[in-house]
Short mmCIF file of C-alpha atoms in Angstrom, two decimals:
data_model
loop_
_atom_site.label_atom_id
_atom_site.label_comp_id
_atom_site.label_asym_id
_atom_site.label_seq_id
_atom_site.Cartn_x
_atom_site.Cartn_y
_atom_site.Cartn_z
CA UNK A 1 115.44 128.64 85.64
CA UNK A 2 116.07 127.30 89.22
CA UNK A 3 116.19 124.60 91.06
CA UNK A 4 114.25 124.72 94.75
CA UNK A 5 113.03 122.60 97.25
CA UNK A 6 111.79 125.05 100.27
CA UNK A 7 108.33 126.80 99.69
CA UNK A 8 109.50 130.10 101.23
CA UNK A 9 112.00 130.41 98.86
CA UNK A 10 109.56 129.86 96.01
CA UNK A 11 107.06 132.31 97.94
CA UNK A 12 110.28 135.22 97.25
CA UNK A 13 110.72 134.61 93.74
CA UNK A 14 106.94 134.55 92.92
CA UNK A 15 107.02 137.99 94.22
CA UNK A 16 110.16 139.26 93.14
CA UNK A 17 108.80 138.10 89.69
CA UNK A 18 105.35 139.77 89.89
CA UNK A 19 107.28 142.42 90.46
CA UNK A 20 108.94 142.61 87.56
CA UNK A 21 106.16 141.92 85.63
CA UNK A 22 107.64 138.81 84.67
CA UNK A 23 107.08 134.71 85.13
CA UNK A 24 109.86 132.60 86.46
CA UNK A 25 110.54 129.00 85.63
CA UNK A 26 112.02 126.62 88.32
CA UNK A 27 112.39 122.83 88.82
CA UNK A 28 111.23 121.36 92.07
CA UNK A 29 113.40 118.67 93.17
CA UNK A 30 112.15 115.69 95.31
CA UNK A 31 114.31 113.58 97.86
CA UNK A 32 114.31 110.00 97.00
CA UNK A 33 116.55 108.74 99.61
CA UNK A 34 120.39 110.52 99.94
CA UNK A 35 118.67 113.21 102.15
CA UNK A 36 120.65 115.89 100.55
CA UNK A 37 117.58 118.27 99.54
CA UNK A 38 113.96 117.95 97.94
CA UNK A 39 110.43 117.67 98.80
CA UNK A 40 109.91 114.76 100.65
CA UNK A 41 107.53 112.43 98.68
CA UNK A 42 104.81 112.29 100.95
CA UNK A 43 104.38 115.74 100.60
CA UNK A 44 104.72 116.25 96.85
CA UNK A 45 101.00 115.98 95.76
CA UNK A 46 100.53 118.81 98.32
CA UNK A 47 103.53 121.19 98.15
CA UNK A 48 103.31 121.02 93.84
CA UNK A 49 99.91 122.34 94.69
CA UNK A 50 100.96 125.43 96.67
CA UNK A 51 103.28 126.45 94.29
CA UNK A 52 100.74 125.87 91.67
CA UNK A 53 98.92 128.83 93.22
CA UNK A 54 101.38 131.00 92.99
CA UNK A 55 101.17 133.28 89.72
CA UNK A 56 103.99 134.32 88.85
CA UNK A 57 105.95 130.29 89.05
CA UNK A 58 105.79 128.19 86.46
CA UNK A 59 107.22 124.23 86.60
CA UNK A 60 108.69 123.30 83.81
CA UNK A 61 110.67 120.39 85.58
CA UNK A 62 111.28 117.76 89.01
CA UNK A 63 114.76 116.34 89.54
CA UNK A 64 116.44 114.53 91.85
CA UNK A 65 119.81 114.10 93.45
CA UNK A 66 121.16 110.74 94.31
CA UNK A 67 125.33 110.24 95.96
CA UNK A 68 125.69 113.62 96.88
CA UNK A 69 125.31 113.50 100.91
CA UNK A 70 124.90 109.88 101.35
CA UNK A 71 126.01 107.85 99.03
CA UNK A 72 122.36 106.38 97.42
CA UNK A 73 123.32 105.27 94.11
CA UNK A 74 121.21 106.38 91.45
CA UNK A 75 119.24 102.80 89.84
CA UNK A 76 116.56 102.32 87.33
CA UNK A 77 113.92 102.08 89.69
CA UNK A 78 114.83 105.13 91.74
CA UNK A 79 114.53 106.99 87.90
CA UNK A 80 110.94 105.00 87.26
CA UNK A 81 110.49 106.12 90.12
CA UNK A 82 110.89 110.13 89.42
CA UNK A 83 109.29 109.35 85.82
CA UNK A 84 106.31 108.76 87.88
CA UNK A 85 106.14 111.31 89.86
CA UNK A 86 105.70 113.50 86.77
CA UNK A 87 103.23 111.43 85.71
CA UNK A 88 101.26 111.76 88.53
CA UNK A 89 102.15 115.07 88.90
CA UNK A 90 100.60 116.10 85.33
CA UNK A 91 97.88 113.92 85.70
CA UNK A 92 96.60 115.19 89.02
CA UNK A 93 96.99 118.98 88.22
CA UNK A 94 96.19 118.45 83.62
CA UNK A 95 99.69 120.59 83.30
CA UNK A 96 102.37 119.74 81.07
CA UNK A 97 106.38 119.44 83.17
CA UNK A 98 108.49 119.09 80.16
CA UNK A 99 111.82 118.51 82.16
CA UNK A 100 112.14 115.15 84.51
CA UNK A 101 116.53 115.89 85.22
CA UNK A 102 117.49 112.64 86.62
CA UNK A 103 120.92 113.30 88.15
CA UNK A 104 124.41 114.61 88.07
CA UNK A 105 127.28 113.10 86.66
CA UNK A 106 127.15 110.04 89.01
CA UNK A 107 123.96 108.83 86.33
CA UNK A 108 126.57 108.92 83.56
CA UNK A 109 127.73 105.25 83.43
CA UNK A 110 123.70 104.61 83.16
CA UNK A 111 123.12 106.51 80.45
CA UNK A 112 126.12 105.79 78.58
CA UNK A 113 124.91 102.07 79.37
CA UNK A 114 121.31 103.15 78.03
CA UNK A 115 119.78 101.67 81.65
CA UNK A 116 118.37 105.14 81.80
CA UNK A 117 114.72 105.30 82.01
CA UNK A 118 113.00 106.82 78.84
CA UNK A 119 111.47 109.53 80.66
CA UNK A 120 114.57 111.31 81.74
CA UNK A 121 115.36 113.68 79.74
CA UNK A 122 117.81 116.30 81.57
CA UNK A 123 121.19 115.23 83.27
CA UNK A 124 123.45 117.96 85.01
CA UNK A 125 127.15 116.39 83.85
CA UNK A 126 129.43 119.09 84.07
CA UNK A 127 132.26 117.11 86.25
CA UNK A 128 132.00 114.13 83.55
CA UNK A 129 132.12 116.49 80.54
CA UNK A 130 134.77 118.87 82.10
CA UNK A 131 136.76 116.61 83.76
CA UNK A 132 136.44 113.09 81.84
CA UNK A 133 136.37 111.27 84.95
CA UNK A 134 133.31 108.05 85.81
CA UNK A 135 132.22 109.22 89.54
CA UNK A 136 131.26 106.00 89.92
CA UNK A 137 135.11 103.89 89.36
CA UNK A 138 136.70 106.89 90.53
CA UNK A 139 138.41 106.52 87.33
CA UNK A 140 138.85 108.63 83.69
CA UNK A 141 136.77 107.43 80.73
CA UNK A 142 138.57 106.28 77.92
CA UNK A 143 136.16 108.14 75.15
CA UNK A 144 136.90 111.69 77.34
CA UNK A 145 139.83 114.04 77.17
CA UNK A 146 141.36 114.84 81.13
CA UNK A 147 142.66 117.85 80.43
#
C-alpha cells in the first residue's frame, strides 16, 4: 500500500502493476489546509474518478496531513471533515474505502482525549510510539517510555 497525491504517479504504478499481473492498493491523500501534499478538494470528485479508471489501482483509503509544512492543527472538524469526504466519495462512485487515516502523531493528544471523529480509523504514530514524546507540548507523555 501507498500513499499518493499526483495522478502521474498513480498512472506508473497502474502499469507497473498490470504488468505484473497484479492489483495495487494505495491511499489518496487530500490537502485540507497545511499545503504540504494532497488533492486539492475541489478536485477530489474528479481526480478519485480518474484513478477509478485505472485497472490495475484499487483505494482502499484517503488521509490527510495536518502540522507538517504549516503548522494547521489537526481539529474535529478538519477530521468530520475527511469522514465526509469518504462518504461522499463512496456514495458518488457505490465503492467501499475501508481506511479514512486521519493524521500523524500530532492527532495523538485527540485521540488519547477521544475528540477523534468516529470515522477515523488509521493514525500513522510512529514518533509518539517510538519516541514517547506529545508533538503538540513539545513534551514526553507520562504513560510512554523515552527511551
Amino acid at each position: 500500500i501507498t500513499f499518493n497525491t499526483q495522478f502521474s504517479t498513480i498512472s506508473l504504478i497502474n502499469k507497473v502493476a498490470a504488468d505484473k499481473g497484479i492489483r495495487h492498493k494505495i491511499i489518496i491523500m487530500i490537502e485540507m489546509g497545511d499545503l504540504r501534499e494532497g488533492v486539492l478538494r475541489e478536485s477530489v470528485i474528479d481526480f478519485y474518478s480518474r484513478v477509478f479508471e485505472l485497472s490495475n489501482i484499487e483505494i482502499v483509503g484517503l488521509g490527510t496531513n495536518l502540522n507538517c509544512l504549516n503548522g494547521v492543527m489537526p481539529s474535529y472538524d478538519k477530521l468530520i471533515q475527511l469522514s465526509l469526504y469518504k462518504e461522499l466519495l463512496e456514495a458518488r462512485f457505490n465503492v467501499q474505502i475501508p481506511w479514512v487515516t486521519a493524521g500523524t502523531s500530532v492527532v495523538y493528544p485527540m485521540l488519547d482525549l477521544g475528540l477523534v471523529p468516529a470515522g477515523m480509523n488509521h493514525f500513522r504514530l510512529g514518533e509518539t510510539l517510538f519516541f514517547g514524546v506529545d508533538l503538540i507540548e513539545n513534551g514526553p507523555i507520562p504513560s510512554m517510555r523515552q527511551d
